[in-house]
Amino acid sequence: MRTSTRANFASLYMDKFLSLENIYNKANVKGAKTEIEDAMVDMYRHTTFGLNPAASSIDTPLHGLIPFRQVDHMHPVSAIAIAASKDQEALTQDVFGDDVGWVPWQRPGFDLGLAMQEKVKQQPNLKGLIMGQHGLINWADDDKTCYELTLTLIEKAARFIEQMDKGDKTFGGQKYAALDSTTRDELLVKLLPKLRGLVSPVNRFIGTVQITDRVLEFVNSVDAPRLAEIGTSCPDHFLRTKIKPLYVDWDPQHESESTLLEKLESGLAHYRADYTAYYEACKRPNSPAMRDPNPTVILIPGLGLIAWGKNKSESRVTAEFYSLAIDVMRAAESISEYQGLPRQEAFDIEYWLLEEAKLKRMPPEKELARNIVVVIGAGSGIGKATALRVAKEGAHVVCADLSEASAQQTAQELIKTYGVGIGVAGTGLSGCGPALGLGVDITNRASMQAMLNQVVLAYGGFDNVIVTAGIFVSPDKTGHIPDDKWSLTYAINVMGSYIVADEAKKIWQVQGLKGSLVLTTSVNAAVAKPGSLAYDTSKAAANHLVRELAIELAPLVRVNGLAPATVVEGSSMFPRERVISSLHKYHVPFDDSESTEALREKLAHFYAQRTLTKAPVTLADQAEIAYLLSSSKFSKTTGQIISVDGGLHEAFLR
Ligand SMILES: [Zn+2]
């Protein structure tokens, strides 16, 4: 609801919608899951009001066939808890008396709508219904009364549950203790990349860690393995969480990390086999092909919950939904016994042809969807342009820079453009959106490590690293730069890139997924000229570093170099003094009163005239190649340097 707008809601003419009942009734075979029931969904389009293109929900008849002006349908924890209890019908009576009726589970559709309509006809005093294994629906003659009724019913159920809470005995009591937060984060940093690699053999996933007291109480409990196996009950939840999570039976107090890894690997293998068996047992002749058999929720005693999704928003929603499922189980086990949906019913929702059609209607995923790209130097210039470019291709972007503030500014710009997503879960950094701004000093190994650890905690790992950070120290008038500036130039332009690669390598290897590294060198690496000895030789070393790293990181990670030249536009490498000194050097006439941007333009124009293509080289030109080298379009290219210099024949590599 936080992100919903008018565009998310369908609108239908009620009289036209109600006339569809005649069509439904004419069918020879009708009822739940019959051909006519699915066919009705397409007919809702004929009843559209105001040419509204928003598609009607499959719940449309549940709302439309109830003869009241306002109908609310919700999946609140307290109502699902009653709906997912063994004695749901009796409990509905206990909690709500004669105000609320009960209908057994049935897949949403026209037939369920008619059954609910019939119920209202028989008991005209009903204000609502508990829908078995599903949720709550209630109605009134105006919206405010209905809204207040919704809140009252949810509260009533919650108070009933509260007074039967089992306290320390919840979930059969605690079997394990939670790890302290330092130990936990250290373990997560080691575990998450490994886990990401293990769950991503079919599709890459983005992770979200959810560690709340309620989650810990569940994963550490005696009953967790039994309840996890029953699975998520509400169909609206399990489309994201899958029918059940993977619970790893690890003793955080007495077993080692290596035991945890072994148990995770065997647990995943078992989960996939189990999912395949479920698919085979429940499939129908026209069922869609089996989908990714990997779990989207993993529960680990002592640690918490780790959710996976195709993007950050989805993985946060998944984490949130399973957290809610835990609350549902807690409540249901307090008042009765928690009960899951029969597997065949779950299957008929998960592999519903209407659901499949919805998936097929989704636009194809973008080139860098499901990828996490770390851009180092993202606070300004080529780095910032690159961060914006890869985000356009669906990447999650970690904007890193020596200046944490400027890194966060770029990240904020991205979040403003792409939104933070609909989920509200995620502990600490893991609650982030599709972009994150972090500070890093690449000349300092500890700083680099700390930054990548944060990336792991936020997203579960990373795929591509692009380094645009670099330094150009202007020489004095005789072309000389002092020794300490030589050291600094090499520390950033050569050693810094090496430290990035060396630290990233450790995580790439644990993750075991293909990745790419792009280093920014310079055409100066190949062109000898007076006045920039330290910079030019450092970039020549960086060129060879690309080739050495390509060999060292093969076959897992491709390493390529981007060699820009004379990007003057918005570059932090070209402050006013450097622009003026260059204009002097090349005898380009200018006036001191001109703005820095005007002077930069003059210099850019001068540089352009020296090139074969005669056009200024822009930040966007550089960002395009940084993106392409990271993408699958260059999947067979490694150890190469691509010049983006407008065509400087002196810089041709031989
Ligand atoms: Zn529903």
XYZ file of C-alpha atoms and ligand atoms in Angstrom:
655
model
C 0.000 0.000 0.000
C 2.981 2.269 0.655
C 3.900 2.328 -3.032
C 0.481 1.736 -4.623
C -1.021 4.384 -6.858
C -4.287 4.688 -8.767
C -2.558 2.939 -11.686
C -2.371 -0.288 -9.645
C -6.145 -0.666 -9.304
C -8.577 -2.180 -11.796
C -12.033 -0.691 -12.281
C -15.108 -2.508 -13.636
C -18.783 -1.664 -14.328
C -20.652 -3.579 -11.615
C -23.728 -4.281 -13.755
C -21.625 -5.665 -16.595
C -19.557 -7.709 -14.160
C -22.656 -9.204 -12.507
C -24.076 -10.141 -15.923
C -21.119 -12.522 -16.344
C -22.818 -14.894 -13.912
C -25.206 -15.905 -16.742
C -22.276 -16.871 -18.947
C -20.723 -18.878 -16.128
C -24.015 -20.670 -15.435
C -24.430 -21.707 -19.071
C -21.292 -23.846 -18.998
C -21.886 -27.601 -18.962
C -19.130 -28.241 -16.472
C -18.582 -25.668 -13.764
C -16.993 -25.442 -10.335
C -13.550 -24.909 -8.902
C -10.658 -25.395 -11.351
C -12.940 -26.059 -14.345
C -12.238 -24.651 -17.784
C -15.038 -22.077 -17.532
C -13.638 -20.766 -14.258
C -10.285 -19.866 -15.812
C -12.060 -18.551 -18.932
C -14.014 -16.061 -16.789
C -10.805 -14.180 -16.020
C -10.489 -13.070 -19.646
C -14.089 -11.814 -19.628
C -13.490 -9.264 -16.881
C -11.824 -7.149 -19.561
C -15.210 -6.713 -21.268
C -16.518 -5.027 -18.135
C -13.697 -2.472 -17.773
C -14.694 0.995 -16.619
C -12.925 4.029 -18.030
C -10.668 2.037 -20.413
C -8.478 1.357 -17.367
C -5.654 -0.952 -18.510
C -4.954 -2.345 -14.989
C -5.624 -6.110 -15.056
C -8.315 -7.471 -12.722
C -7.142 -9.726 -9.931
C -8.146 -13.393 -9.781
C -9.866 -12.358 -6.524
C -12.295 -10.133 -8.492
C -15.356 -12.415 -8.020
C -14.657 -12.638 -4.267
C -15.183 -8.889 -4.058
C -17.699 -8.442 -6.847
C -20.247 -11.127 -5.955
C -20.678 -10.015 -2.328
C -23.828 -7.827 -2.388
C -22.409 -4.823 -0.489
C -20.992 -1.502 -1.647
C -17.647 -1.957 0.076
C -15.715 -5.221 0.446
C -12.282 -5.476 2.140
C -10.113 -8.553 1.663
C -6.956 -8.875 3.765
C -4.313 -11.397 4.804
C -3.538 -10.204 8.346
C -1.548 -12.518 10.619
C -4.318 -12.944 13.212
C -6.890 -13.926 10.577
C -4.589 -16.299 8.655
C -3.693 -17.888 12.011
C -7.345 -18.856 12.513
C -7.678 -19.847 8.854
C -4.583 -22.063 9.067
C -5.566 -23.814 12.297
C -6.776 -27.373 12.490
C -10.149 -26.369 14.012
C -10.619 -23.215 11.985
C -14.408 -23.418 11.750
C -14.945 -23.783 15.521
C -12.351 -21.094 16.234
C -14.095 -18.667 13.884
C -17.264 -19.152 15.954
C -15.320 -18.819 19.261
C -13.640 -15.589 18.230
C -16.338 -13.777 16.254
C -19.642 -15.394 17.313
C -22.336 -14.979 14.661
C -20.704 -11.907 13.050
C -18.264 -13.837 10.900
C -18.855 -17.069 8.998
C -16.404 -19.579 7.553
C -15.840 -21.100 4.118
C -13.413 -23.974 3.533
C -10.303 -23.564 1.361
C -10.951 -23.322 -2.319
C -8.747 -21.828 -5.024
C -9.965 -18.249 -5.661
C -12.240 -17.928 -8.659
C -15.824 -17.514 -9.791
C -17.045 -20.614 -7.986
C -15.667 -19.481 -4.622
C -17.238 -16.058 -5.221
C -20.636 -17.696 -5.793
C -20.216 -19.911 -2.716
C -19.517 -16.825 -0.602
C -22.483 -15.018 -2.143
C -24.692 -17.978 -1.219
C -23.381 -17.886 2.351
C -24.400 -14.210 2.652
C -27.857 -15.000 1.278
C -28.353 -17.709 3.902
C -27.017 -15.613 6.784
C -27.818 -11.992 5.928
C -26.480 -10.777 9.284
C -22.913 -11.852 8.527
C -20.341 -9.056 8.403
C -17.509 -11.149 7.085
C -15.989 -14.564 6.424
C -12.838 -16.385 7.393
C -11.647 -18.033 4.189
C -10.015 -21.356 5.081
C -6.192 -21.423 4.634
C -6.406 -17.964 3.122
C -7.560 -14.861 5.024
C -10.379 -12.529 5.913
C -13.069 -10.836 3.867
C -15.675 -8.428 5.273
C -18.120 -5.857 4.030
C -20.312 -2.852 4.771
C -22.397 -0.267 2.975
C -19.716 2.427 3.038
C -15.937 2.487 2.984
C -15.303 4.004 6.411
C -17.584 1.556 8.226
C -15.955 -1.302 6.341
C -12.452 -0.068 7.158
C -13.299 0.209 10.843
C -14.886 -3.235 10.771
C -11.707 -4.655 9.207
C -9.590 -3.202 12.015
C -12.040 -4.397 14.678
C -12.071 -7.970 13.366
C -8.256 -8.124 13.070
C -7.904 -6.751 16.617
C -10.492 -9.145 17.999
C -8.618 -12.129 16.572
C -5.278 -10.738 17.767
C -6.560 -10.289 21.348
C -7.979 -13.817 21.369
C -4.618 -15.195 20.242
C -2.663 -13.047 22.683
C -4.417 -14.412 25.748
C -3.581 -17.957 24.658
C 0.076 -17.177 23.921
C 2.409 -19.908 25.138
C 5.216 -17.610 26.289
C 8.418 -19.627 26.919
C 6.710 -22.741 25.606
C 6.152 -21.171 22.173
C 7.275 -23.524 19.375
C 7.999 -26.204 22.001
C 10.581 -23.982 23.740
C 14.102 -22.952 22.750
C 16.648 -25.561 21.710
C 19.509 -23.255 20.652
C 20.703 -19.772 21.563
C 21.226 -16.906 19.108
C 24.846 -16.061 18.265
C 26.039 -12.636 19.399
C 25.902 -10.054 16.628
C 29.676 -9.884 15.996
C 30.044 -13.665 15.639
C 26.893 -13.733 13.539
C 28.084 -11.065 11.081
C 31.492 -12.730 10.732
C 29.792 -16.004 9.941
C 27.362 -14.367 7.500
C 30.229 -12.733 5.597
C 31.750 -16.183 5.027
C 28.469 -17.945 4.473
C 26.435 -15.658 2.190
C 28.653 -15.742 -0.942
C 28.892 -19.525 -0.643
C 25.138 -19.780 -0.254
C 24.488 -17.392 -3.132
C 26.603 -19.575 -5.387
C 24.791 -22.702 -4.213
C 21.243 -21.404 -4.798
C 22.097 -19.737 -8.109
C 22.951 -22.550 -10.522
C 19.784 -21.837 -12.551
C 19.194 -18.131 -11.851
C 21.247 -15.627 -9.904
C 19.652 -14.450 -6.693
C 19.940 -11.361 -4.523
C 19.915 -12.015 -0.782
C 18.216 -10.423 2.211
C 19.072 -11.266 5.799
C 16.239 -11.001 8.328
C 17.243 -11.315 11.980
C 14.547 -10.208 14.391
C 13.730 -11.599 17.836
C 10.644 -13.327 16.375
C 12.681 -14.965 13.613
C 15.363 -16.091 16.074
C 12.765 -17.482 18.474
C 11.492 -19.643 15.622
C 14.766 -20.884 14.093
C 16.158 -21.708 17.558
C 13.059 -23.615 18.661
C 12.308 -27.299 19.178
C 9.398 -27.247 16.717
C 11.092 -25.313 13.887
C 11.982 -28.384 11.782
C 8.443 -29.805 12.035
C 6.701 -26.493 11.300
C 9.095 -25.493 8.501
C 8.304 -28.774 6.754
C 4.535 -28.050 6.824
C 5.314 -24.968 4.767
C 3.747 -21.572 4.255
C -0.033 -21.609 4.345
C -1.415 -18.479 2.708
C -1.134 -18.769 -1.108
C -0.296 -15.066 -1.334
C 2.773 -15.831 0.786
C 4.021 -19.051 -0.717
C 4.178 -17.767 -4.282
C 7.241 -15.895 -3.003
C 8.463 -18.132 -0.171
C 7.870 -21.396 -2.133
C 5.801 -24.087 -0.441
C 8.414 -24.532 2.273
C 11.782 -23.145 3.358
C 15.054 -25.020 3.769
C 15.651 -25.514 7.479
C 19.272 -26.431 8.257
C 19.554 -28.532 11.384
C 22.799 -27.039 12.710
C 23.719 -26.650 16.370
C 25.254 -23.156 16.644
C 26.620 -23.883 20.124
C 28.350 -27.202 19.483
C 28.916 -27.643 15.763
C 31.582 -26.037 13.571
C 31.278 -23.749 10.559
C 32.460 -26.510 8.271
C 29.670 -28.736 9.559
C 27.223 -25.942 8.748
C 28.556 -25.772 5.183
C 28.268 -29.541 4.759
C 24.725 -29.491 6.108
C 23.811 -26.634 3.787
C 25.079 -28.477 0.728
C 23.342 -31.724 1.612
C 20.223 -29.810 2.691
C 20.049 -28.032 -0.663
C 20.495 -31.259 -2.598
C 17.711 -32.823 -0.546
C 15.475 -29.776 -1.026
C 15.858 -29.855 -4.819
C 15.116 -33.583 -4.938
C 12.072 -33.031 -2.748
C 10.824 -30.173 -4.918
C 11.239 -32.284 -8.045
C 9.286 -35.109 -6.398
C 6.502 -32.645 -5.455
C 6.372 -31.404 -9.044
C 6.282 -34.925 -10.468
C 3.609 -36.103 -8.028
C 1.282 -33.132 -8.524
C 1.765 -32.133 -12.167
C -1.130 -32.258 -14.620
C -0.987 -33.007 -18.359
C -0.930 -29.288 -19.251
C 1.226 -28.047 -16.347
C 4.028 -25.595 -17.191
C 7.588 -26.978 -16.985
C 9.166 -27.252 -13.532
C 10.598 -23.960 -12.273
C 13.815 -23.344 -10.343
C 13.902 -26.050 -7.626
C 16.068 -24.013 -5.230
C 14.628 -22.641 -1.989
C 13.974 -18.917 -1.616
C 14.026 -19.044 2.197
C 16.791 -20.605 4.297
C 16.517 -20.909 8.089
C 19.618 -21.404 10.222
C 19.514 -21.806 14.029
C 21.586 -19.168 15.841
C 21.703 -16.992 12.709
C 18.233 -16.218 11.391
C 16.523 -16.151 8.018
C 18.084 -15.626 4.592
C 15.754 -14.913 1.678
C 16.524 -14.899 -2.049
C 14.818 -13.131 -4.920
C 15.448 -11.987 -8.475
C 16.062 -8.471 -7.172
C 16.417 -6.688 -3.848
C 12.765 -5.736 -3.678
C 11.589 -9.315 -4.236
C 14.034 -10.809 -1.766
C 12.925 -8.305 0.885
C 9.286 -9.185 0.248
C 10.149 -12.871 0.538
C 11.913 -12.257 3.871
C 8.937 -10.246 5.056
C 6.408 -12.901 4.015
C 8.229 -15.701 5.781
C 8.551 -13.540 8.897
C 4.776 -13.155 8.745
C 4.391 -16.902 8.214
C 6.365 -17.376 11.451
C 3.916 -15.085 13.245
C 1.032 -17.066 11.751
C 2.525 -20.367 12.965
C 3.176 -18.928 16.420
C -0.443 -17.800 16.691
C -1.955 -20.956 15.182
C 0.095 -23.183 17.476
C -1.090 -21.105 20.462
C -4.775 -21.525 19.748
C -4.779 -24.883 17.949
C -2.479 -26.777 15.629
C -0.943 -25.183 12.532
C -2.030 -26.736 9.285
C -0.621 -26.258 5.787
C -2.325 -26.334 2.431
C -2.524 -29.841 0.896
C 0.390 -30.196 -1.555
C -1.871 -30.677 -4.589
C -3.736 -27.459 -3.768
C -0.425 -25.636 -3.345
C 0.728 -27.005 -6.685
C -2.478 -25.933 -8.421
C -1.787 -22.371 -7.284
C 1.956 -22.379 -7.980
C 1.577 -23.884 -11.462
C -1.802 -22.338 -12.284
C -1.921 -21.560 -15.998
C -3.136 -18.047 -15.156
C -0.049 -17.553 -12.983
C 2.123 -18.859 -15.807
C 0.474 -16.448 -18.253
C 1.256 -13.605 -15.867
C 4.922 -14.665 -15.757
C 5.032 -14.896 -19.546
C 3.618 -11.365 -19.878
C 6.518 -9.935 -17.869
C 9.080 -8.085 -19.993
C 12.355 -9.972 -20.558
C 14.976 -9.376 -17.867
C 17.570 -6.717 -18.550
C 21.210 -7.479 -19.341
C 22.477 -6.909 -15.785
C 19.336 -8.018 -13.916
C 20.205 -10.296 -10.943
C 23.740 -8.770 -10.960
C 25.424 -6.753 -8.256
C 27.964 -4.326 -9.695
C 30.504 -2.596 -7.459
C 31.713 0.670 -9.012
C 34.769 2.078 -7.261
C 35.100 5.778 -7.950
C 31.320 6.201 -8.312
C 31.262 9.583 -6.555
C 32.077 11.550 -9.702
C 33.232 11.536 -13.337
C 33.453 8.246 -15.263
C 32.592 6.243 -12.124
C 29.343 8.085 -11.552
C 28.412 7.876 -15.245
C 29.146 4.134 -15.110
C 26.988 3.631 -11.997
C 24.078 5.320 -13.768
C 24.702 3.298 -16.935
C 24.766 -0.167 -15.339
C 21.696 0.656 -13.229
C 19.821 1.270 -16.477
C 20.568 -2.356 -17.380
C 18.921 -3.624 -14.202
C 22.066 -3.945 -12.053
C 22.116 -3.469 -8.306
C 24.850 -0.894 -7.855
C 27.263 -0.473 -4.981
C 28.631 3.050 -5.367
C 32.006 3.147 -3.637
C 34.340 6.104 -3.397
C 37.076 7.551 -1.216
C 34.493 10.206 -0.472
C 31.685 8.332 1.254
C 29.426 11.371 0.952
C 29.742 11.544 -2.828
C 29.258 7.754 -3.101
C 26.042 8.071 -1.139
C 24.934 10.957 -3.300
C 25.227 8.820 -6.442
C 23.386 5.967 -4.677
C 20.619 8.358 -3.618
C 20.255 9.548 -7.188
C 19.787 5.939 -8.290
C 17.257 5.172 -5.566
C 15.303 8.278 -6.509
C 15.150 7.035 -10.087
C 14.439 3.341 -9.467
C 12.670 3.360 -6.079
C 13.567 1.435 -2.955
C 11.181 -1.439 -3.765
C 8.074 -2.751 -2.032
C 9.551 -4.957 0.690
C 10.033 -3.710 4.237
C 12.264 -6.500 5.583
C 16.061 -6.656 5.811
C 18.245 -6.331 8.887
C 20.808 -3.504 8.958
C 22.475 -2.926 5.588
C 20.409 -5.758 4.145
C 17.346 -3.499 4.279
C 18.841 -1.447 1.427
C 17.344 -0.777 -1.985
C 18.846 -1.356 -5.440
C 21.793 0.967 -4.741
C 24.125 1.517 -1.819
C 26.819 4.152 -1.191
C 29.978 3.108 0.697
C 33.323 4.704 1.487
C 36.576 2.893 0.599
C 40.296 3.602 0.378
C 41.639 1.164 -2.206
C 45.223 1.710 -1.074
C 44.276 0.189 2.272
C 43.582 -3.545 2.249
C 41.598 -3.477 5.489
C 39.365 -0.719 4.127
C 38.790 -2.677 0.923
C 37.936 -5.833 2.880
C 35.528 -3.961 5.121
C 33.745 -2.457 2.106
C 33.293 -5.823 0.356
C 32.063 -7.388 3.609
C 29.369 -4.731 3.723
C 28.409 -5.549 0.133
C 28.070 -9.219 1.126
C 25.876 -8.386 4.130
C 23.727 -6.116 1.971
C 23.182 -8.342 -1.096
C 24.761 -11.748 -0.411
C 27.690 -11.298 -2.819
C 28.588 -9.468 -6.028
C 29.192 -10.195 -9.706
C 31.090 -7.366 -11.339
C 33.623 -4.839 -10.143
C 34.488 -1.715 -12.114
C 37.352 0.485 -10.910
C 37.445 4.051 -12.182
C 39.289 5.524 -9.196
C 42.625 7.025 -10.194
C 44.898 9.974 -9.594
C 46.751 12.452 -11.789
C 49.263 14.579 -9.944
C 50.099 17.715 -11.954
C 53.876 18.224 -12.357
C 55.525 21.558 -11.638
C 56.541 23.879 -14.523
C 59.693 21.854 -15.205
C 57.653 18.663 -15.513
C 58.863 17.319 -12.175
C 56.778 15.699 -9.426
C 58.178 14.902 -5.970
C 58.944 11.306 -4.922
C 56.075 11.035 -2.445
C 53.637 11.927 -5.230
C 55.178 9.208 -7.406
C 54.461 6.753 -4.607
C 50.912 8.006 -4.229
C 50.321 7.729 -7.987
C 51.462 4.097 -7.978
C 49.638 3.307 -4.733
C 46.315 4.326 -6.266
C 46.689 3.586 -9.986
C 48.506 0.235 -9.711
C 48.600 -1.209 -6.214
C 45.049 0.013 -5.484
C 43.607 -1.829 -8.464
C 45.565 -4.900 -7.424
C 44.170 -4.767 -3.876
C 40.636 -4.478 -5.273
C 41.185 -7.527 -7.475
C 42.904 -9.537 -4.763
C 40.191 -8.946 -2.160
C 37.331 -9.413 -4.626
C 38.936 -12.668 -5.803
C 38.523 -14.256 -2.368
C 34.765 -13.686 -2.436
C 34.377 -14.575 -6.130
C 36.053 -17.908 -5.467
C 33.778 -18.720 -2.534
C 30.743 -17.725 -4.588
C 31.848 -19.735 -7.633
C 29.798 -17.677 -10.120
C 31.229 -16.098 -13.270
C 32.137 -12.448 -12.819
C 34.037 -9.622 -14.403
C 36.527 -6.955 -13.434
C 37.127 -3.761 -15.395
C 40.091 -1.552 -14.551
C 40.413 1.966 -15.899
C 43.844 2.618 -17.366
C 44.642 5.344 -19.912
C 45.837 5.809 -23.465
C 48.782 7.576 -21.827
C 49.990 4.052 -21.006
C 50.979 3.714 -24.656
C 51.936 7.282 -25.604
C 55.269 8.630 -24.396
C 55.320 12.400 -23.929
C 56.870 14.966 -21.600
C 55.353 16.130 -18.342
C 53.399 13.164 -16.923
C 55.979 10.487 -16.228
C 54.502 9.157 -13.004
C 50.937 8.980 -14.297
C 51.837 7.500 -17.691
C 54.139 4.801 -16.334
C 51.594 3.901 -13.636
C 48.956 3.429 -16.345
C 51.383 1.301 -18.404
C 51.743 -0.874 -15.308
C 47.956 -0.935 -14.949
C 47.639 -2.173 -18.545
C 49.901 -5.078 -17.756
C 48.095 -5.636 -14.463
C 44.937 -6.252 -16.549
C 46.739 -9.001 -18.466
C 48.309 -10.587 -15.385
C 45.002 -10.564 -13.511
C 43.183 -12.011 -16.530
C 45.436 -15.043 -16.201
C 45.254 -15.205 -12.427
C 41.446 -14.934 -12.202
C 40.615 -17.223 -15.144
C 38.335 -19.026 -15.754
C 35.962 -17.547 -13.165
C 36.442 -13.829 -13.751
C 37.176 -11.885 -16.926
C 39.492 -8.914 -16.536
C 39.606 -6.072 -19.047
C 40.843 -2.522 -19.193
C 39.144 0.647 -20.283
C 41.609 3.241 -21.580
C 40.025 6.661 -21.748
C 41.644 9.778 -23.133
C 41.026 13.421 -22.405
C 37.533 13.277 -20.992
C 37.364 16.864 -19.878
C 33.598 17.084 -19.321
C 32.748 17.095 -15.594
C 35.997 15.302 -14.727
C 37.540 15.672 -11.283
C 40.849 14.945 -13.059
C 40.513 18.304 -14.805
C 40.229 21.007 -12.171
C 40.416 24.629 -13.403
C 44.214 24.906 -12.896
C 44.900 21.831 -14.980
C 42.593 23.047 -17.745
C 44.350 26.445 -17.785
C 47.818 24.892 -17.774
C 46.828 22.623 -20.683
C 45.370 25.536 -22.663
C 48.669 27.377 -22.121
C 50.677 24.348 -23.147
C 48.780 23.969 -26.427
C 48.610 27.743 -27.120
C 44.823 27.762 -27.169
C 43.633 31.359 -26.674
C 41.296 31.954 -23.696
C 40.262 34.624 -21.229
C 40.766 34.282 -17.464
C 37.228 35.499 -16.840
C 35.688 32.513 -18.654
C 33.876 29.902 -16.545
C 35.567 26.570 -15.836
C 32.973 24.748 -17.953
C 33.623 27.106 -20.895
C 37.378 26.531 -20.573
C 36.832 22.775 -20.378
C 34.765 22.934 -23.538
C 37.589 24.785 -25.293
C 40.084 22.177 -24.227
C 37.745 19.323 -25.169
C 37.306 20.893 -28.609
C 41.090 21.210 -28.994
C 41.598 17.567 -28.000
C 38.834 16.444 -30.370
C 40.651 18.029 -33.293
C 43.663 15.784 -32.609
C 41.544 12.624 -32.945
C 40.470 10.633 -35.975
C 36.758 11.028 -35.202
C 36.983 14.791 -34.460
C 34.370 14.776 -31.676
C 34.874 15.374 -27.940
C 35.030 12.208 -25.818
C 32.316 12.192 -23.152
C 31.734 10.469 -19.813
C 28.865 8.564 -21.405
C 31.262 7.182 -24.063
C 33.463 5.761 -21.285
C 30.550 4.444 -19.227
C 29.196 2.596 -22.255
C 32.391 0.564 -22.671
C 32.746 -0.040 -18.916
C 29.208 -1.479 -19.031
C 29.751 -3.512 -22.207
C 32.977 -5.075 -20.897
C 31.035 -6.169 -17.779
C 28.143 -7.585 -19.782
C 27.587 -10.964 -21.415
C 28.142 -9.282 -24.777
C 31.882 -9.487 -24.048
C 31.736 -12.908 -22.401
C 34.617 -14.240 -24.538
C 36.937 -11.279 -24.038
C 39.503 -11.119 -21.257
C 42.940 -9.565 -20.829
C 42.161 -6.783 -23.313
C 42.406 -3.022 -23.189
C 39.814 -1.002 -25.105
C 40.715 2.605 -25.859
C 37.918 5.150 -25.826
C 39.866 8.117 -27.095
C 38.152 9.335 -30.241
C 40.904 7.634 -32.252
C 44.500 8.550 -31.368
C 46.805 6.674 -33.703
C 49.746 7.176 -31.319
C 47.836 5.092 -28.772
C 47.117 2.115 -31.027
C 48.197 -1.023 -29.185
C 50.477 -3.349 -31.051
Zn -6.409 -13.288 -0.902
